[in-house]
Coordinates of C-alpha atoms and ligand atoms in Angstrom, one line a residue:
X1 CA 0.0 0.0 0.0
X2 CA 1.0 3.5 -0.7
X3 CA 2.6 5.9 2.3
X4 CA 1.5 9.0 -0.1
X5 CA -0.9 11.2 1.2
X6 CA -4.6 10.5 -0.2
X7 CA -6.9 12.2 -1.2
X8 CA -10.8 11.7 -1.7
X9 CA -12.7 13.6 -3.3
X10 CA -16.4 13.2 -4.6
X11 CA -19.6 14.6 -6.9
X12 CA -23.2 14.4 -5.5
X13 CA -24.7 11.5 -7.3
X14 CA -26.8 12.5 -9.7
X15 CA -31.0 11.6 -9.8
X16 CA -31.3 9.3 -12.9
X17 CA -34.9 10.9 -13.2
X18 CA -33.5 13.1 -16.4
X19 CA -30.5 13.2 -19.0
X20 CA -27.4 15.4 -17.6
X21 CA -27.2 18.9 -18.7
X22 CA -24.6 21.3 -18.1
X23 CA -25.7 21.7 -14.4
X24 CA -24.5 18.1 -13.7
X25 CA -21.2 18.1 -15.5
X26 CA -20.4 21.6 -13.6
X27 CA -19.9 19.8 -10.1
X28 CA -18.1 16.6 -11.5
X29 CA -15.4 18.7 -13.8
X30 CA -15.3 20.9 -10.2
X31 CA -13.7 17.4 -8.8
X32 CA -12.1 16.2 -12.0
X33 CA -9.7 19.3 -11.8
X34 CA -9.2 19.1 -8.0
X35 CA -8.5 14.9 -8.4
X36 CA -6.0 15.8 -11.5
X37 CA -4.2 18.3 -9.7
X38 CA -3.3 16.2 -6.7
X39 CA -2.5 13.3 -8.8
X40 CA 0.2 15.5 -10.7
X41 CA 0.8 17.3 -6.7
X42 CA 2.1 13.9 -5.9
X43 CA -1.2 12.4 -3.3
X44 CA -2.8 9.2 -3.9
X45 CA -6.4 9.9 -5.3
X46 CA -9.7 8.8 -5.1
X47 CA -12.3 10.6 -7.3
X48 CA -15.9 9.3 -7.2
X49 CA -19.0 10.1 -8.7
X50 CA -22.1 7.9 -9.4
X51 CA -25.9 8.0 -9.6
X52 CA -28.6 8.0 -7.1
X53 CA -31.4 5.6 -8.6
X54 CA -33.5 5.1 -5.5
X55 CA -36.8 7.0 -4.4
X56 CA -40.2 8.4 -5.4
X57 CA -38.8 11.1 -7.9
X58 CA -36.8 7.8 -9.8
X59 CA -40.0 5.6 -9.6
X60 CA -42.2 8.2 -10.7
X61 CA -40.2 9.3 -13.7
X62 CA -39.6 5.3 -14.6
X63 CA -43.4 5.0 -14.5
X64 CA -43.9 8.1 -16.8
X65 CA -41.6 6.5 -19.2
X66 CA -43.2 3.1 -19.4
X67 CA -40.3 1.0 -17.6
X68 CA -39.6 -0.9 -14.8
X69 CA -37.2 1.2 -11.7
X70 CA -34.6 -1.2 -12.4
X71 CA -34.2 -1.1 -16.4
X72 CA -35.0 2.6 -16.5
X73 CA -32.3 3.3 -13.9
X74 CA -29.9 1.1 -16.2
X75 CA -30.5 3.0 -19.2
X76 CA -30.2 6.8 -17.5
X77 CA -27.7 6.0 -15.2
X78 CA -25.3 4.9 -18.4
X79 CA -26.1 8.4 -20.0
X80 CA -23.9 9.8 -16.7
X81 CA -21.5 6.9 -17.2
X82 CA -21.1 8.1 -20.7
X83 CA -20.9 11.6 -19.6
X84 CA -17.4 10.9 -18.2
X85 CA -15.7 9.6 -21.4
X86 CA -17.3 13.0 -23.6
X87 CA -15.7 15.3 -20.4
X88 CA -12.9 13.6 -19.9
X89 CA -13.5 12.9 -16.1
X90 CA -10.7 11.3 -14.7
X91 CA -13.0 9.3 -12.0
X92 CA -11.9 6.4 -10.1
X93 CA -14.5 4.9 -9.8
X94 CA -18.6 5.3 -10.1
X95 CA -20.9 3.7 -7.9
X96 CA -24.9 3.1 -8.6
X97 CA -26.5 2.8 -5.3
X98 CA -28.6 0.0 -6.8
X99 CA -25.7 -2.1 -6.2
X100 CA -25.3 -4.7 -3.9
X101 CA -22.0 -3.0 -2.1
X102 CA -24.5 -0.2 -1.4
X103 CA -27.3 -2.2 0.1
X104 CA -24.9 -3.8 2.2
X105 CA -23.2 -0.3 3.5
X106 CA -26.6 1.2 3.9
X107 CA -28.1 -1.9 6.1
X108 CA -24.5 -1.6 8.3
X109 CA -25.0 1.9 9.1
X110 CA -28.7 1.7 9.9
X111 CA -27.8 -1.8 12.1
X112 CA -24.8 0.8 13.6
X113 CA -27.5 3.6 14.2
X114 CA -30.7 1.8 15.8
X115 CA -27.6 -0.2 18.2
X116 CA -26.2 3.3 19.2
X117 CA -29.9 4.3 20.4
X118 CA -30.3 6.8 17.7
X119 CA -33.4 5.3 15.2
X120 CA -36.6 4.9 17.0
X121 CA -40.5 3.8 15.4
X122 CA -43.0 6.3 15.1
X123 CA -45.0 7.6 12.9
X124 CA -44.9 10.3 10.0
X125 CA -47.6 13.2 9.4
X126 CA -45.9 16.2 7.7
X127 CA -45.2 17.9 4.4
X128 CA -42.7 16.1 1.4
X129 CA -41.4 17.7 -1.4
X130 CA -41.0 14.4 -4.6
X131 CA -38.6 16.6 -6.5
X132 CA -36.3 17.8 -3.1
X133 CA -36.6 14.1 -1.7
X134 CA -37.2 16.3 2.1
X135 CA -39.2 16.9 4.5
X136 CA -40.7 20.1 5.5
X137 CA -41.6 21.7 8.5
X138 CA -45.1 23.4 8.5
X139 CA -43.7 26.8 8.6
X140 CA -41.2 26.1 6.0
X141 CA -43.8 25.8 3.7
X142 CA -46.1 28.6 2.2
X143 CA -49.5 28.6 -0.2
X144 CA -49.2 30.8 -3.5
X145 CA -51.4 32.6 -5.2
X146 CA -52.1 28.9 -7.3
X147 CA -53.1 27.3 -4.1
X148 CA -50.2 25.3 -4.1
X149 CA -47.8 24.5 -1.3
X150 CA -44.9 24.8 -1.7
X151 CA -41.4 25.0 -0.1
X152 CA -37.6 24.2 -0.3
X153 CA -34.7 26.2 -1.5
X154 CA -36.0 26.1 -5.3
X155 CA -39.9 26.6 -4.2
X156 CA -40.7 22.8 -5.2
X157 CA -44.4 21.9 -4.6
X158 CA -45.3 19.6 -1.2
X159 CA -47.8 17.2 -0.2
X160 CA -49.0 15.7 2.7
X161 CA -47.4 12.7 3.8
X162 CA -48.9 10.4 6.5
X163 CA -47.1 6.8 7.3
X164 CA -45.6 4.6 10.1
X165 CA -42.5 5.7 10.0
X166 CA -38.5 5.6 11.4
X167 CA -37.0 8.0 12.7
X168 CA -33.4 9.3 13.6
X169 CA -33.0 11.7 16.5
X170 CA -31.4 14.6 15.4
X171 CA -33.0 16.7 17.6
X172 CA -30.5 15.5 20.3
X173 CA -27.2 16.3 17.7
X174 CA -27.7 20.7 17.3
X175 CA -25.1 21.3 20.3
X176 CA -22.8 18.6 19.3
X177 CA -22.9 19.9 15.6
X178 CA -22.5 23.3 16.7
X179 CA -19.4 22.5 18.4
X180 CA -18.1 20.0 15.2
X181 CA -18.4 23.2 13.2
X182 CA -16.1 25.7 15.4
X183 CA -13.8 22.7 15.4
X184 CA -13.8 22.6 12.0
X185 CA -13.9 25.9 10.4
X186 CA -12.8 24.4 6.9
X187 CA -16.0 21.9 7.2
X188 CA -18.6 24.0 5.4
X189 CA -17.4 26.7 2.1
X190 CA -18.1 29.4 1.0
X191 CA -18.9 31.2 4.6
X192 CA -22.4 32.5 3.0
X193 CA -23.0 28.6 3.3
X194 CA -21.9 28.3 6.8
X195 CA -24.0 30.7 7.9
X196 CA -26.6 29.3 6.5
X197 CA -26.5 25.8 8.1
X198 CA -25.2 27.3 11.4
X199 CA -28.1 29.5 11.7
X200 CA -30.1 26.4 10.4
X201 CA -28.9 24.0 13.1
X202 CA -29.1 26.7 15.8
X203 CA -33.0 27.2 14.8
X204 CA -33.5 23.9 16.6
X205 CA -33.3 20.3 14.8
X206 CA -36.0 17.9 14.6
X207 CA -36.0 14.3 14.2
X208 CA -36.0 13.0 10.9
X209 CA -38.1 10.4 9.5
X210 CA -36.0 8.1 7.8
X211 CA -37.8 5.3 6.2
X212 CA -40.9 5.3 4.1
X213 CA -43.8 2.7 3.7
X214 CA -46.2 4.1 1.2
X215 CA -43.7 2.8 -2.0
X216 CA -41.1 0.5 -2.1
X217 CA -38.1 1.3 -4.6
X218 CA -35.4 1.4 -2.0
X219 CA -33.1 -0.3 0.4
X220 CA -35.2 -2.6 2.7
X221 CA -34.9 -2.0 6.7
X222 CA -33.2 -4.4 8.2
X223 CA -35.7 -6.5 10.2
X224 CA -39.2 -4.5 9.1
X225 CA -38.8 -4.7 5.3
X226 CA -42.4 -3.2 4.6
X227 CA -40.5 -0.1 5.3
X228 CA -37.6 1.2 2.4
X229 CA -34.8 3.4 3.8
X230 CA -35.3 7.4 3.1
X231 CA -33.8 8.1 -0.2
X232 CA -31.1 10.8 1.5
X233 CA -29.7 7.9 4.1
X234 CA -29.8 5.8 1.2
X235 CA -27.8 8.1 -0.7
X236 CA -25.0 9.9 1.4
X237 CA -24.0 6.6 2.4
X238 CA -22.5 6.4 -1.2
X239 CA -19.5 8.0 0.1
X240 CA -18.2 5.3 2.6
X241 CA -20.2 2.3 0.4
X242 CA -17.4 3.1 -2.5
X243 CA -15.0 2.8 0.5
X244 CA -15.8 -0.7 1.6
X245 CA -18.1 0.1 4.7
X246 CA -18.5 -1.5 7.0
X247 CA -15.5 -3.6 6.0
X248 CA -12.4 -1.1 7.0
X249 CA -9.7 -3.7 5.7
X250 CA -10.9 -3.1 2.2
X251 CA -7.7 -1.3 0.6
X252 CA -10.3 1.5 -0.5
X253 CA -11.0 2.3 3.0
X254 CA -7.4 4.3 3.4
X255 CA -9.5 7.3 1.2
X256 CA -12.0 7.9 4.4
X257 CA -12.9 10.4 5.4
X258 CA -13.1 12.0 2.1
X259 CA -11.4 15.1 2.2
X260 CA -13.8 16.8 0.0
X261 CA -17.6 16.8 -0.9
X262 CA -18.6 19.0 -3.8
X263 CA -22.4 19.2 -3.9
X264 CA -24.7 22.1 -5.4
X265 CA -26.0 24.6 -2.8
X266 CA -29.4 23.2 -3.0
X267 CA -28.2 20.2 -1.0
X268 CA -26.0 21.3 1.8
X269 CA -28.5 21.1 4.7
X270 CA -28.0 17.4 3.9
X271 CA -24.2 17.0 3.4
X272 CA -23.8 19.9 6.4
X273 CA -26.3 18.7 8.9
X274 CA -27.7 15.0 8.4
X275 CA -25.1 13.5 7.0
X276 CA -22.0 14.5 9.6
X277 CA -25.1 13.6 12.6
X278 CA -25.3 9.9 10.9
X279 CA -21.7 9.6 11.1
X280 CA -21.3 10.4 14.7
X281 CA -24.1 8.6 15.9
X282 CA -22.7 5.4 14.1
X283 CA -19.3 6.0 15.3
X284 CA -17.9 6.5 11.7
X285 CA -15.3 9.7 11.3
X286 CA -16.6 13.2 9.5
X287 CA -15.5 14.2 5.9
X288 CA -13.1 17.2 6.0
X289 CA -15.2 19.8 3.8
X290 CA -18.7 20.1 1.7
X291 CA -18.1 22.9 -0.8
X292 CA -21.4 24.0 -2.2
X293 CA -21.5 25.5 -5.8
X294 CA -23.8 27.8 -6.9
X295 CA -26.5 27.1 -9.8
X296 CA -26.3 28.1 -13.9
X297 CA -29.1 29.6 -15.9
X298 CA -29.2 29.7 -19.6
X299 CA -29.0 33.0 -21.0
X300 CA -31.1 34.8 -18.4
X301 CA -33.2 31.5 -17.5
X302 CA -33.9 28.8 -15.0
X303 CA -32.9 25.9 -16.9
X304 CA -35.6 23.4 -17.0
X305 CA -37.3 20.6 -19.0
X306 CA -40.3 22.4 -19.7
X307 CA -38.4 25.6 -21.5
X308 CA -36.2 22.7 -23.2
X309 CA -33.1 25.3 -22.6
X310 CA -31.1 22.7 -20.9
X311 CA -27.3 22.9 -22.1
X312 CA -26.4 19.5 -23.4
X313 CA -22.8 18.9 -22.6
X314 CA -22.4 16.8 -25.5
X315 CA -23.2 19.0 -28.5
X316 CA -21.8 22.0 -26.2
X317 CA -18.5 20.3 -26.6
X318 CA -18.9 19.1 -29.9
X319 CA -19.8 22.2 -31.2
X320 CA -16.9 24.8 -29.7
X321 CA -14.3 21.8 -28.0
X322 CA -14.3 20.3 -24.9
X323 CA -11.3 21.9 -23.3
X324 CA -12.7 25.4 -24.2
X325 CA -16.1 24.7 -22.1
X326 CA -14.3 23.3 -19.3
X327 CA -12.4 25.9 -18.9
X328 CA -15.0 28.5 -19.6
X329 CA -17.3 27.1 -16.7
X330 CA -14.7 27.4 -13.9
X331 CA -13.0 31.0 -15.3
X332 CA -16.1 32.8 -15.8
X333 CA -18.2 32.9 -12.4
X334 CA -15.9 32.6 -8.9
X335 CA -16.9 28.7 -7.7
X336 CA -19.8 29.1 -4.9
X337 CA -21.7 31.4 -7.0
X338 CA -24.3 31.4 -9.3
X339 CA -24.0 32.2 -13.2
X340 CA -25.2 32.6 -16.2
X341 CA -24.5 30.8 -18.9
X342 CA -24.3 32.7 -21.7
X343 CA -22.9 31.6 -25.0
X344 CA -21.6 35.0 -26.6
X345 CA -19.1 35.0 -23.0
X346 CA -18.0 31.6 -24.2
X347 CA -17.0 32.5 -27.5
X348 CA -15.8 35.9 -26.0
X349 CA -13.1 33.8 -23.8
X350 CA -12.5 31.1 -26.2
X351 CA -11.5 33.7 -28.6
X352 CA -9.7 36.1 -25.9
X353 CA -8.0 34.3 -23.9
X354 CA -7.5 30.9 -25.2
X355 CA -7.1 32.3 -28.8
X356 CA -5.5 35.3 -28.9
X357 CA -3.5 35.0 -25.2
X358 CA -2.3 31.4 -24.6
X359 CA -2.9 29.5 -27.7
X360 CA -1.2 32.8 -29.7
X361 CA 1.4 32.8 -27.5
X362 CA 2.2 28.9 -28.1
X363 CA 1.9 29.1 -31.5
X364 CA 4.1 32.5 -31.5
X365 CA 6.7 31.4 -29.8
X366 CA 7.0 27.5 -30.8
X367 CA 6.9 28.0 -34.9
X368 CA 9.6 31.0 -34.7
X369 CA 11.9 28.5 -32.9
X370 CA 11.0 25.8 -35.7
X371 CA 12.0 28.5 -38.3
X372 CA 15.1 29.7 -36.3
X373 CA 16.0 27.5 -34.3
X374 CA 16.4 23.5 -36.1
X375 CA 13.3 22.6 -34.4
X376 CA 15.3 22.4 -31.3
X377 CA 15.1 24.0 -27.9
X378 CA 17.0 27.0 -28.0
X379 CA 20.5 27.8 -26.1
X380 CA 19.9 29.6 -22.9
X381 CA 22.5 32.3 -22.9
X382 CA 23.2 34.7 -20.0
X383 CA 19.8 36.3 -18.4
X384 CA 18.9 40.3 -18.3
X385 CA 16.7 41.5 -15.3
X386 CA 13.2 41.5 -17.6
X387 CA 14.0 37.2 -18.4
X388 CA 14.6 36.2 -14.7
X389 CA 11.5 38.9 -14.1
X390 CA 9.4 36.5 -16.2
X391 CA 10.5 33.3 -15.2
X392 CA 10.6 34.2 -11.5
X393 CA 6.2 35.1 -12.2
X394 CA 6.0 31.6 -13.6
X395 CA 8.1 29.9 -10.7
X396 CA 5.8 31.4 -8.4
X397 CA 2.5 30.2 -9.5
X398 CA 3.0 26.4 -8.1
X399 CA 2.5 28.5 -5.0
X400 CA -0.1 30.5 -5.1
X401 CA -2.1 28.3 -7.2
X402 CA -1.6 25.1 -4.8
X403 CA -3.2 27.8 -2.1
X404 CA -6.1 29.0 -4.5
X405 CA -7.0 24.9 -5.4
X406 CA -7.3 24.3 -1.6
X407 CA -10.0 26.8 -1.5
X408 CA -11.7 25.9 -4.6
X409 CA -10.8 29.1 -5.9
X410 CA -10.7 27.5 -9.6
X411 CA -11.4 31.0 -11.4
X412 CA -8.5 33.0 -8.9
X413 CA -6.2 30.0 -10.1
X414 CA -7.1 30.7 -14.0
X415 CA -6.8 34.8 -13.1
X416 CA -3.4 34.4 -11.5
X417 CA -1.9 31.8 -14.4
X418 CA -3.5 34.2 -17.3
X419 CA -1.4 37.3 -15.8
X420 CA 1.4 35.6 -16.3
X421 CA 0.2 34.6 -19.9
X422 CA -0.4 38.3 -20.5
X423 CA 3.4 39.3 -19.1
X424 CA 5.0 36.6 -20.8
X425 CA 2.9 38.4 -24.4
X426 CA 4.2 41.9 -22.9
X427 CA 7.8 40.4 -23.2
X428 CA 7.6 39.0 -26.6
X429 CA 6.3 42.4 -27.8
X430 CA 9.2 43.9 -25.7
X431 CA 11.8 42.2 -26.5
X432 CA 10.8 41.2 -30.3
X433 CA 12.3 37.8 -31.4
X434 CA 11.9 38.3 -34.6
X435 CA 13.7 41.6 -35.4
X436 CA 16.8 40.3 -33.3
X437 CA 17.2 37.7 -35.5
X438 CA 19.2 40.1 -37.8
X439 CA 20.8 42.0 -34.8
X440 CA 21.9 39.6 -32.2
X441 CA 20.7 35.9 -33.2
X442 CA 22.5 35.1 -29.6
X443 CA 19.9 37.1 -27.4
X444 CA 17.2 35.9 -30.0
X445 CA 17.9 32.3 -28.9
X446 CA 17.7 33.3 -24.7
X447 CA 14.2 35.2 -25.2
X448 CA 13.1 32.2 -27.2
X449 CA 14.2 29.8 -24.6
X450 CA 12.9 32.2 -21.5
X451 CA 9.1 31.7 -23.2
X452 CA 9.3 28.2 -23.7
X453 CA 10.0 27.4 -20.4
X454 CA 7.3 30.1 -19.3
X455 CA 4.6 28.4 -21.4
X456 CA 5.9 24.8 -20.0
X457 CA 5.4 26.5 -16.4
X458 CA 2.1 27.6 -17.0
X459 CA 1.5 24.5 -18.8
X460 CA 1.9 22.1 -16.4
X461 CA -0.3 24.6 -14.3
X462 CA -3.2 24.5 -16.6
X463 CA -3.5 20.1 -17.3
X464 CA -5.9 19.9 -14.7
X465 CA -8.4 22.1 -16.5
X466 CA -7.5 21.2 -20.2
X467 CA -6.3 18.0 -20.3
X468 CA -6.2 17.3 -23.3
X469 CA -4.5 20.8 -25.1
X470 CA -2.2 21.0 -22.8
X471 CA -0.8 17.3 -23.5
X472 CA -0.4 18.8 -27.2
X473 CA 1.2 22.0 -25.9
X474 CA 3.7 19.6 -23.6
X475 CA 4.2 17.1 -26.6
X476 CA 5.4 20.5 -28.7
X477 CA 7.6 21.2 -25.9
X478 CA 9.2 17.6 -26.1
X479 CA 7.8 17.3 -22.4
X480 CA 8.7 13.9 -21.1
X481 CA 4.7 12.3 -19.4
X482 CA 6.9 11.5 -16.2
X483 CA 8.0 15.4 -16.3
X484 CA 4.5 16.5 -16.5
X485 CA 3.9 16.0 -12.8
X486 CA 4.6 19.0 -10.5
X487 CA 7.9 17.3 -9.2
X488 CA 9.4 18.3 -12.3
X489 CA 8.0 22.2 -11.9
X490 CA 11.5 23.3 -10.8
X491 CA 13.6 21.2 -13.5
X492 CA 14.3 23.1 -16.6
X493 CA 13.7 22.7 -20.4
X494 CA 17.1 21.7 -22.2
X495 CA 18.6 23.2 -24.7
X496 CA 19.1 21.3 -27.9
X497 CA 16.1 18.7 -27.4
X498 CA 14.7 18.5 -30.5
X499 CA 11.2 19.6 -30.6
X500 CA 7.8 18.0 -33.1
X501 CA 6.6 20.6 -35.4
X502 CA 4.5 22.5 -33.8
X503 CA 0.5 23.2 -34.2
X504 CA -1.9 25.6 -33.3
X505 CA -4.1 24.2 -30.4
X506 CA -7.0 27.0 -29.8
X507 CA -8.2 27.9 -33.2
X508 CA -10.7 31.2 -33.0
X509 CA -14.1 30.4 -33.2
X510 CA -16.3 31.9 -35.8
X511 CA -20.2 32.1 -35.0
X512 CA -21.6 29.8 -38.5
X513 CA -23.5 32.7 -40.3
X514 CA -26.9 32.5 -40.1
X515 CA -29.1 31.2 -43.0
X516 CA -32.5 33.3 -43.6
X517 CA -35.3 30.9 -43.6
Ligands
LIG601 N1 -29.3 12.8 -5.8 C1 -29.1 14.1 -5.2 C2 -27.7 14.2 -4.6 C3 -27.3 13.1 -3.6 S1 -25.7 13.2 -3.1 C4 -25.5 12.1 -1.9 C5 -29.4 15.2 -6.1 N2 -29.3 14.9 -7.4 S2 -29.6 15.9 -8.6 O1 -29.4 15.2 -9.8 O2 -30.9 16.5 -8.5 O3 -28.6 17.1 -8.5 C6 -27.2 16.8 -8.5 C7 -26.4 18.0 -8.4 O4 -26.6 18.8 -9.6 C8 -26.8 18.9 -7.3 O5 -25.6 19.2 -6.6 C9 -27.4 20.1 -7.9 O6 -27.1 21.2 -7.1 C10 -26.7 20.1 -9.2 N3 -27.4 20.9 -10.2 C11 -28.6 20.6 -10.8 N4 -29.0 21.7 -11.6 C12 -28.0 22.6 -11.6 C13 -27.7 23.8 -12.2 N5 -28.6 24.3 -13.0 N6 -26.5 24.4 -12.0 C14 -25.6 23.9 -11.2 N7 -25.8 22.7 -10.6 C15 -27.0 22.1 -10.7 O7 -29.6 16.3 -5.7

């Protein structure tokens, strides 16, 4: 077994109710950049993501489309599945809670729970919201001018739910929560979210029915199987199932507790508050943070079935490049908020700054050392004040970006890199290779080499988010795949390697011009 440090890290699963849309793939490329950069930081990493296929939202939508639970969950769940090869998802593994692993985790922690004294019968009478999967207080809910209840963060409509029912007594966790989250002041990001679940839990907690009786797709009870478990129980326990739980000598188990949980703001209370109570009560340790992102609309708009305005991932990426949207969804809003998708911003980035700034300044640089210099990295020659100026800016980013990914700060890690884009463009305006090709072909050779090894600095900085160019940018750089990892950061490129013919890797996108009908 491995002595590195590990790392776990992992998406909310998704609802196989619907196809993904751009929504979905935001939180799992969220994770698929922080798993890639601690794989090339050197830790031992576990990136999971999966699909929640149990509950009344999955069995009414498999009903709707004429299927059983079990061959409708097969065929949506796949569409996720498949959502990882068209993003190029680097996860470790996926996990479908209709597995067996998962009723087996589930039924441990609810045997763990009822023999610590925390899961008492009783019965249900209160409000449920089918599309949150939760529970509502009566004062959490509130009658619109339709009649309707409704409630929730997103305003879902609720109905009245009456059963025998389980439940888990939360109501006795607030102060011990409370306390868990001054001990751990890293548990719950942003600090908007924070104070939202502190002021939450400090409101008072009550006990939470966690089994249902009145429809059965779910994980049976252990000893009363009329009753299925509540879908959330069911589904946060995901995160330990993939581990091996209850088994801890399963090799997988070295990855718990997971040292991140990216979910979308909608669904903190549960990561924030229900999920670290289970995991006390059962004796099982807490995960180290819950980072909540914010929500996309679509050009000004909720996205939702009924508008059909749902960004499909697929022909998004088809249509302007996959590396282009990935990187466009974590530069243009600060992660934790919400944005707008907006497709003339998209093509306004692709075209500014991975056109015109990096890819220009790749394709600049690289074809005027094919023409000058045999196709070979340049001779470094002795360094003036404005080269060791540039290289220190690159040298420093490792830094400051290894700070900014700790905090999820994916767009302050892009801003910071893309300054140093812009002064490594300043210099090769300043210091114009191409005239000093007549005047002093030695200095030529020393700018030439000073911006290659800037653009394999900010290179190596920018494979998490765009996998895939930047391996074409390294290839042109004759970048060795065991010198891609941030180990070799501080190592330098050599003059004299002989270098592949280099191509342009962020062509300009032109809108297609529109055909009157
Ligand atoms: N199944 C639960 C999660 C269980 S985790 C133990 C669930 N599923 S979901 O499919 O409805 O949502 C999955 C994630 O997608 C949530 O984090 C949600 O916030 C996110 N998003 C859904 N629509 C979104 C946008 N429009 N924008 C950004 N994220 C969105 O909740």
């Amino acid at each position: 077994m491995s002595s590195r440090k590990t790392f776990y890290v992992t998406t909310p699963i998704y609802y196989v109710n619907d196809v993904p849309h751009i929504g979905h793939a935001y939180a799992t490329l969220a994770c698929d950049v922080m798993a890639r950069f601690k794989r090339l930081d050197g830790y031992d990493v576990h990136f999971l993501t999966g699909t929640d296929e149990h509950g009344q939202k999955v069995e009414k939508a498999a009903a709707a489309a004429g299927l059983s639970p079990q061959e409708f969950t097969d065929k949506v769940s796949q569409s996720f599945r498949d959502l990882i090869g068209v993003m190029n998802f680097s996860a470790d593994g996926f996990i479908r809670t209709t597995e067996k692993r998962h009723y087996a985790a589930c039924q441990a922690l609810w045997e763990r729970l009822v023999a610590a004294g925390d899961i008492y019968l009783g019965k249900y009478a209160g409000w449920y919201s089918v599309r949150d999967e939760a529970f509502y207080a009566d004062d959490e809910t509130e009658v619109g001018a339709d009649g309707k209840r409704r409630a929730g963060p997103v305003g879902n409509e609720v109905e009245w739910v009456e059963e025998p029912s389980y439940f888990f007594k939360l109501s006795a966790w607030g102060d011990r929560l409370l306390d868990f989250y001054e001990k751990n002041p890293r548990f719950i990001a942003p600090e908007s979210r924070r104070n939202e679940v502190i002021s939450f839990v400090r409101g008072g907690l009550q006990d939470l029915s966690v089994s249902r009786t009145s429809f059965s797709w779910g994980v049976p009870v252990p000893g009363d199987p009329k009753h299925i478990m509540y879908v959330w129980l069911d589904a946060l326990t995901n995160y330990i199932t993939e581990c091996g739980y209850p088994d801890e000598s399963n090799p997988l188990w070295r990855f718990w507790p997971a040292d991140l949980h990216i979910v979308g703001k909608d669904i903190i209370r549960f990561h924030c508050v229900f999920w670290p109570a289970f995991l006390m009560a059962a004796g099982v340790a807490t995960p180290k943070r819950v980072f909540a992102s914010g929500w996309w609309t679509t050009e000004g708009q909720k996205i939702s079935k009924s508008l059909g305005n749902a960004i499909d991932p697929v022909a998004m990426s088809a249509e302007v490049g996959l590396d282009p949207l990935r990187y466009f969804l974590l530069r243009e809003v600060p992660f934790g908020n919400d944005g707008d998708f907006q497709r003339r911003a998209l093509i306004g980035r692709l075209n500014s700054d991975l056109a015109n700034a990096y890819g220009n300044l790749c394709q600049r640089v690289l074809s005027i050392v094919a023409k000058n210099c045999e196709g070979k990295v340049p001779p470094k020659g002795a360094l003036v004040e404005a080269d060791t100026a540039l290289l220190d800016r690159a040298k420093g980013l490792l830094a400051v970006v290894r700070a900014e990914i700790d905090e999820q700060a994916f767009h302050r890690v892009l801003t910071s890199i893309w300054e140093v884009i812009a002064d490594a463009n300043r210099y090769v305006d300043a210091q114009a290779p191409w005239a000093l090709a007549k005047t002093d072909p030695v200095r030529r050779d020393t700018v030439l080499w000073v911006l290659a090894e800037t653009i394999r600095r900010i290179t190596l900085l920018i494979q998490p988010f765009m996998p895939g160019s930047t391996a074409k940018i390294l290839d042109q750089l004759a970048v060795a795949p065991a010198a891609r990892a941030f180990a070799a950061f501080d190592t330098e490129l050599v003059s004299g390697t002989e270098l592949p013919k280099p191509q342009g890797v962020f062509p300009r996108f032109v809108e297609p011009a529109k055909v009157a009908s």
